[in-house]
Amino acid sequence: FLSDDADISIIVPMYKSNSAIQEQIASWDLDDDGLKKEIIYVDDLCPNNSADAVIKAWTLRKTEKIGSIIKNKNNLGFAGACNVGASQAKGKYLIFLNADCTVTPNWIKPMIETLESDPSIGLVGNMQVKDGFIDSAGSEWSWTDKQFVHIGRNIYKGQRCNKYQVAKAPADLLTVAEREMVTGCCFVIRRELFFDLQGFDTNYRIGYWEDADLCLRVRDAGYKVYYQPFSKINHVGGHTKSGGHAFRENNKKLFFDRWVHTNRIDPMIEHQRTNNAPPNIKNQIDGKVIGCVIACNEEEFLEASANSIAPMVDEWVFVIGGNDYAYK
């Protein structure tokens, strides 16, 4: 189902996405906002026929032909699949969107208007919502976690926070603002800039850290990264069940060798690095100390959490749940 031309190309990589992609397509807002759009689905050698699910879902909608499907012969991972989609894109602007997101009315135009408002803005992300709570309002670097963490969900003004309900969020989380990074779950970038930067770095395998790397390369090239809260999507998260993949530590090492160990990240973040270690109170404790870490779909935080109390712990218990057991 092909389109002749487009202002905007929306690229959706798919892996084990047959169920999620049907929900996304059912949510598409195709009202005329003056922008010509194409949707490019990239089936990354999906084992459960995500491409067939796309065709079925669009057939049920009985709507116009607005996109195409690419079927990779090999599994390239998130970065590679996005790059393949971009290579076939016709639009001036590229939107990358995760398959496990549903969209809301008028989610595209606010991001485009922000990008067009200032030539120094190179990339724009949006508000990502989960069950009525902010899942991400952009990200900032945390030396405690040794990674970018989600504003409005994990951190707010440099301090830990409980995630905010969208309806009760602080005013500044509902305001267009510059960010250190926005997640690859959804953002828009000029096509020319994306290719000038040679796209996502495919040395980041499967997923994780490639979006942070691209945001820093955008900023290193002299452009700004912005957050646009008037564009909202709903993000399920983790639908491929591949969060703890074997390449995750290699991806982190690549990012740290490029940005952290070279100190290149320091002028790009608000909070400067610190070597202050937590006080070791082990010698004040009589008896064995058991460290208990309870987590649910939070692999990215486990290392930092464990390291923060490791000096005082003798034995560990890790309780890892799944979505079926998560507190709601």
Short mmCIF file of C-alpha atoms in Angstrom, two decimals:
data_model
loop_
_atom_site.label_atom_id
_atom_site.label_comp_id
_atom_site.label_asym_id
_atom_site.label_seq_id
_atom_site.Cartn_x
_atom_site.Cartn_y
_atom_site.Cartn_z
CA PHE A 1 0.00 0.00 0.00
CA LEU A 2 2.10 2.84 -1.39
CA SER A 3 1.96 6.62 -1.30
CA ASP A 4 3.30 8.89 -4.04
CA ASP A 5 4.84 11.59 -1.88
CA ALA A 6 5.08 12.67 1.74
CA ASP A 7 6.15 15.53 3.99
CA ILE A 8 6.60 13.13 6.90
CA SER A 9 7.75 9.53 6.99
CA ILE A 10 6.72 7.54 10.07
CA ILE A 11 9.02 4.55 10.57
CA VAL A 12 7.87 1.66 12.75
CA PRO A 13 10.30 -1.23 13.36
CA MET A 14 8.56 -4.49 14.21
CA TYR A 15 9.72 -7.61 16.02
CA LYS A 16 7.22 -9.86 17.79
CA SER A 17 4.80 -7.00 17.24
CA ASN A 18 1.81 -8.71 15.62
CA SER A 19 -0.55 -7.96 18.52
CA ALA A 20 0.81 -4.53 19.44
CA ILE A 21 0.82 -3.28 15.85
CA GLN A 22 -2.88 -4.00 15.42
CA GLU A 23 -3.66 -1.83 18.43
CA GLN A 24 -1.45 0.94 17.05
CA ILE A 25 -3.10 0.90 13.63
CA ALA A 26 -6.54 0.99 15.22
CA SER A 27 -5.49 4.19 17.02
CA TRP A 28 -4.17 6.06 13.95
CA ASP A 29 -5.57 9.56 13.54
CA LEU A 30 -5.76 10.20 9.80
CA ASP A 31 -7.54 13.54 9.93
CA ASP A 32 -6.26 16.12 7.48
CA ASP A 33 -3.80 18.44 9.27
CA GLY A 34 -2.22 19.73 6.08
CA LEU A 35 0.70 17.29 6.28
CA LYS A 36 1.25 14.47 3.80
CA LYS A 37 2.29 11.31 5.61
CA GLU A 38 3.61 7.89 4.79
CA ILE A 39 4.03 4.99 7.19
CA ILE A 40 6.91 2.56 6.72
CA TYR A 41 6.71 -0.70 8.64
CA VAL A 42 9.96 -2.64 8.92
CA ASP A 43 9.44 -6.33 9.67
CA ASP A 44 12.78 -7.23 11.27
CA LEU A 45 12.57 -10.94 10.44
CA CYS A 46 9.69 -11.15 12.89
CA PRO A 47 8.88 -14.75 13.94
CA ASN A 48 5.16 -14.10 14.33
CA ASN A 49 4.18 -12.44 11.04
CA SER A 50 3.95 -8.81 12.07
CA ALA A 51 3.78 -7.82 8.38
CA ASP A 52 0.67 -9.94 7.91
CA ALA A 53 -0.85 -8.29 10.98
CA VAL A 54 -0.27 -4.86 9.41
CA ILE A 55 -2.00 -5.87 6.18
CA LYS A 56 -4.94 -7.34 8.08
CA ALA A 57 -5.33 -4.26 10.30
CA TRP A 58 -5.25 -1.81 7.40
CA THR A 59 -7.68 -3.95 5.43
CA LEU A 60 -10.13 -3.76 8.31
CA ARG A 61 -9.82 0.02 8.39
CA LYS A 62 -10.64 0.31 4.68
CA THR A 63 -8.59 3.48 4.43
CA GLU A 64 -6.36 5.04 1.80
CA LYS A 65 -2.99 3.66 0.80
CA ILE A 66 -0.43 5.59 2.83
CA GLY A 67 2.61 3.44 3.34
CA SER A 68 4.75 0.39 2.70
CA ILE A 69 6.15 -2.70 4.38
CA ILE A 70 9.80 -3.71 4.31
CA LYS A 71 10.71 -7.29 5.24
CA ASN A 72 14.31 -7.70 6.36
CA LYS A 73 16.07 -10.91 5.36
CA ASN A 74 18.09 -10.79 8.59
CA ASN A 75 17.27 -9.52 12.06
CA LEU A 76 19.06 -6.16 12.32
CA GLY A 77 17.80 -4.98 15.70
CA PHE A 78 16.20 -1.63 16.48
CA ALA A 79 18.95 0.61 15.06
CA GLY A 80 19.37 -1.37 11.85
CA ALA A 81 15.63 -1.67 11.23
CA CYS A 82 15.15 2.08 11.72
CA ASN A 83 17.98 2.84 9.30
CA VAL A 84 16.48 0.54 6.67
CA GLY A 85 13.14 2.29 7.01
CA ALA A 86 14.78 5.71 6.74
CA SER A 87 16.62 4.65 3.58
CA GLN A 88 13.25 4.18 1.85
CA ALA A 89 11.59 7.30 3.29
CA LYS A 90 10.39 10.13 1.07
CA GLY A 91 9.56 12.65 3.78
CA LYS A 92 11.49 15.77 4.74
CA TYR A 93 10.96 14.76 8.36
CA LEU A 94 11.40 11.30 9.87
CA ILE A 95 9.36 10.13 12.84
CA PHE A 96 10.54 6.97 14.56
CA LEU A 97 7.80 5.23 16.52
CA ASN A 98 7.85 2.02 18.56
CA ALA A 99 5.37 -0.67 17.54
CA ASP A 100 3.98 -0.91 21.09
CA CYS A 101 2.63 2.64 21.09
CA THR A 102 -0.86 3.88 20.35
CA VAL A 103 -1.26 7.45 19.16
CA THR A 104 -3.66 10.23 20.11
CA PRO A 105 -5.33 12.88 17.92
CA ASN A 106 -3.01 15.59 16.59
CA TRP A 107 0.17 13.93 17.87
CA ILE A 108 2.28 14.74 14.80
CA LYS A 109 1.79 18.45 14.10
CA PRO A 110 3.01 19.84 17.46
CA MET A 111 6.36 18.06 17.04
CA ILE A 112 6.74 19.35 13.48
CA GLU A 113 5.84 22.91 14.52
CA THR A 114 8.46 22.81 17.28
CA LEU A 115 11.10 21.49 14.89
CA GLU A 116 10.26 24.18 12.32
CA SER A 117 10.16 26.98 14.90
CA ASP A 118 13.95 27.21 15.20
CA PRO A 119 16.63 25.92 12.79
CA SER A 120 18.87 25.17 15.78
CA ILE A 121 16.43 22.47 16.97
CA GLY A 122 17.51 19.16 15.50
CA LEU A 123 15.30 16.58 17.20
CA VAL A 124 11.96 16.67 19.04
CA GLY A 125 10.40 14.05 21.31
CA ASN A 126 6.98 13.99 22.90
CA MET A 127 5.15 13.03 26.08
CA GLN A 128 4.82 9.29 26.52
CA VAL A 129 2.00 8.11 28.73
CA LYS A 130 1.18 4.79 30.40
CA ASP A 131 -2.13 4.18 32.20
CA GLY A 132 -2.67 7.92 32.65
CA PHE A 133 0.78 8.51 34.16
CA ILE A 134 3.80 10.12 32.52
CA ASP A 135 6.13 7.41 31.23
CA SER A 136 8.65 9.91 29.86
CA ALA A 137 8.80 13.68 29.53
CA GLY A 138 12.30 13.56 28.15
CA SER A 139 15.34 12.34 30.06
CA GLU A 140 18.26 13.65 32.07
CA TRP A 141 21.56 12.06 33.02
CA SER A 142 21.92 10.58 36.51
CA TRP A 143 25.36 9.79 37.90
CA THR A 144 23.72 7.60 40.52
CA ASP A 145 22.07 5.43 37.87
CA LYS A 146 24.88 5.98 35.35
CA GLN A 147 22.36 6.50 32.56
CA PHE A 148 19.62 8.79 31.31
CA VAL A 149 16.46 8.47 33.40
CA HIS A 150 12.92 9.49 32.53
CA ILE A 151 11.71 12.90 33.70
CA GLY A 152 8.27 12.75 35.27
CA ARG A 153 8.55 9.03 35.93
CA ASN A 154 11.86 8.49 37.72
CA ILE A 155 13.22 11.97 38.30
CA TYR A 156 12.06 15.58 38.53
CA LYS A 157 14.37 18.58 38.93
CA GLY A 158 17.27 16.29 39.79
CA GLN A 159 15.41 14.46 42.57
CA ARG A 160 13.78 11.05 42.67
CA CYS A 161 10.04 11.22 42.16
CA ASN A 162 6.95 9.06 41.97
CA LYS A 163 5.54 9.09 38.47
CA TYR A 164 3.11 11.92 37.84
CA GLN A 165 -0.42 11.61 36.60
CA VAL A 166 -0.70 13.58 33.38
CA ALA A 167 -3.71 15.48 34.75
CA LYS A 168 -1.78 16.50 37.88
CA ALA A 169 1.68 17.05 36.41
CA PRO A 170 3.69 20.17 37.32
CA ALA A 171 3.27 23.01 34.84
CA ASP A 172 6.82 22.77 33.54
CA LEU A 173 6.24 19.15 32.44
CA LEU A 174 3.40 20.46 30.29
CA THR A 175 5.63 23.08 28.65
CA VAL A 176 7.81 22.83 25.54
CA ALA A 177 11.41 22.69 26.74
CA GLU A 178 14.95 21.71 25.82
CA ARG A 179 16.10 18.30 27.06
CA GLU A 180 19.40 16.46 27.43
CA MET A 181 17.85 13.47 25.68
CA VAL A 182 14.50 12.07 24.55
CA THR A 183 13.77 8.38 24.21
CA GLY A 184 13.74 6.58 20.87
CA CYS A 185 10.21 5.40 21.60
CA CYS A 186 9.04 8.38 19.53
CA PHE A 187 10.78 11.43 18.09
CA VAL A 188 11.08 13.44 14.88
CA ILE A 189 14.28 14.53 13.15
CA ARG A 190 15.02 16.23 9.85
CA ARG A 191 15.82 13.64 7.22
CA GLU A 192 18.90 15.57 6.08
CA LEU A 193 20.33 15.74 9.60
CA PHE A 194 19.63 12.06 10.24
CA PHE A 195 21.65 11.06 7.20
CA ASP A 196 24.38 13.64 7.89
CA LEU A 197 24.85 11.81 11.21
CA GLN A 198 24.71 8.44 9.40
CA GLY A 199 21.57 7.43 11.28
CA PHE A 200 21.48 5.19 14.32
CA ASP A 201 24.78 3.52 15.15
CA THR A 202 24.23 -0.17 14.44
CA ASN A 203 27.10 -1.11 16.76
CA TYR A 204 24.40 -0.84 19.44
CA ARG A 205 22.89 -4.29 19.02
CA ILE A 206 19.18 -5.14 19.33
CA GLY A 207 18.27 -2.14 21.51
CA TYR A 208 19.30 0.23 24.36
CA TRP A 209 21.66 3.21 24.30
CA GLU A 210 21.36 3.86 20.54
CA ASP A 211 18.76 6.60 21.11
CA ALA A 212 20.89 8.29 23.79
CA ASP A 213 23.87 8.13 21.45
CA LEU A 214 21.92 9.73 18.58
CA CYS A 215 20.63 12.54 20.81
CA LEU A 216 24.18 13.35 21.93
CA ARG A 217 25.45 13.24 18.35
CA VAL A 218 22.69 15.67 17.37
CA ARG A 219 23.79 18.00 20.15
CA ASP A 220 27.48 17.48 19.40
CA ALA A 221 26.72 18.69 15.87
CA GLY A 222 25.43 21.96 17.33
CA TYR A 223 21.69 21.28 17.44
CA LYS A 224 19.23 21.17 20.34
CA VAL A 225 16.96 18.36 21.53
CA TYR A 226 13.45 19.42 22.53
CA TYR A 227 10.43 17.96 24.32
CA GLN A 228 6.89 18.72 23.10
CA PRO A 229 4.16 17.73 25.61
CA PHE A 230 1.25 18.65 23.36
CA SER A 231 2.11 15.59 21.31
CA LYS A 232 1.14 12.51 23.31
CA ILE A 233 1.40 8.78 22.69
CA ASN A 234 0.56 5.81 24.90
CA HIS A 235 3.48 3.45 25.45
CA VAL A 236 3.05 -0.16 26.58
CA GLY A 237 6.77 -1.00 26.72
CA GLY A 238 8.68 -4.28 26.63
CA HIS A 239 6.37 -6.11 24.23
CA THR A 240 9.25 -8.05 22.59
CA LYS A 241 10.42 -9.44 25.98
CA SER A 242 14.03 -8.84 24.89
CA GLY A 243 15.06 -6.21 27.46
CA GLY A 244 17.75 -8.33 29.11
CA HIS A 245 19.47 -9.36 25.88
CA ALA A 246 23.09 -10.50 25.68
CA PHE A 247 24.36 -7.32 23.99
CA ARG A 248 23.06 -4.92 26.62
CA GLU A 249 26.34 -4.60 28.54
CA ASN A 250 28.30 -4.24 25.29
CA ASN A 251 25.97 -1.40 24.27
CA LYS A 252 26.55 0.33 27.59
CA LYS A 253 30.33 -0.08 27.25
CA LEU A 254 30.24 1.44 23.76
CA PHE A 255 28.29 4.44 25.04
CA PHE A 256 30.57 4.92 28.06
CA ASP A 257 33.75 4.59 25.99
CA ARG A 258 32.44 7.18 23.54
CA TRP A 259 30.81 9.71 25.85
CA VAL A 260 31.46 9.12 29.57
CA HIS A 261 35.07 7.95 29.88
CA THR A 262 36.14 10.65 27.42
CA ASN A 263 34.24 13.32 29.42
CA ARG A 264 32.42 14.37 26.23
CA ILE A 265 29.10 14.05 28.04
CA ASP A 266 30.00 16.50 30.81
CA PRO A 267 29.26 19.81 29.01
CA MET A 268 25.98 18.35 27.73
CA ILE A 269 24.39 17.60 31.10
CA GLU A 270 23.29 19.71 34.05
CA HIS A 271 24.50 17.57 36.93
CA GLN A 272 28.25 17.18 37.05
CA ARG A 273 29.92 13.93 37.94
CA THR A 274 30.62 13.10 41.54
CA ASN A 275 32.71 10.47 43.26
CA ASN A 276 30.90 10.75 46.57
CA ALA A 277 30.23 7.22 47.78
CA PRO A 278 27.46 6.46 50.29
CA PRO A 279 28.70 5.98 53.86
CA ASN A 280 29.62 2.41 54.67
CA ILE A 281 27.74 1.52 57.86
CA LYS A 282 28.56 -2.19 57.74
CA ASN A 283 30.81 -1.95 60.79
CA GLN A 284 27.84 -0.57 62.77
CA ILE A 285 25.65 -3.60 62.03
CA ASP A 286 25.69 -6.72 64.21
CA GLY A 287 24.93 -9.74 62.02
CA LYS A 288 24.43 -10.64 58.42
CA VAL A 289 22.88 -8.11 56.03
CA ILE A 290 20.57 -9.40 53.31
CA GLY A 291 19.99 -7.14 50.34
CA CYS A 292 16.55 -7.59 48.77
CA VAL A 293 15.90 -6.00 45.37
CA ILE A 294 12.35 -6.15 44.04
CA ALA A 295 11.90 -5.26 40.38
CA CYS A 296 9.41 -5.51 37.56
CA ASN A 297 10.57 -4.73 34.00
CA GLU A 298 13.31 -2.47 35.38
CA GLU A 299 16.46 -4.13 34.11
CA GLU A 300 18.07 -0.79 33.34
CA PHE A 301 18.02 0.21 37.03
CA LEU A 302 19.08 -3.04 38.67
CA GLU A 303 22.84 -2.49 38.47
CA ALA A 304 22.72 1.00 39.96
CA SER A 305 20.27 -0.09 42.66
CA ALA A 306 22.44 -3.03 43.74
CA ASN A 307 25.69 -1.05 43.59
CA SER A 308 24.26 1.65 45.85
CA ILE A 309 24.05 -0.75 48.82
CA ALA A 310 26.63 -3.36 47.82
CA PRO A 311 29.28 -2.22 50.39
CA MET A 312 27.02 -3.24 53.28
CA VAL A 313 25.42 -6.42 51.90
CA ASP A 314 26.52 -9.99 52.65
CA GLU A 315 23.92 -11.90 50.64
CA TRP A 316 21.40 -10.98 47.97
CA VAL A 317 17.80 -11.84 47.15
CA PHE A 318 16.41 -10.63 43.83
CA VAL A 319 12.65 -10.80 43.29
CA ILE A 320 11.89 -10.32 39.62
CA GLY A 321 8.22 -10.10 38.67
CA GLY A 322 6.36 -9.76 35.39
CA ASN A 323 3.53 -7.57 34.22
CA ASP A 324 0.96 -10.06 35.52
CA TYR A 325 2.25 -9.50 39.06
CA ALA A 326 2.88 -5.78 38.93
CA TYR A 327 1.02 -3.56 41.38
CA LYS A 328 -1.57 -1.40 39.64
#
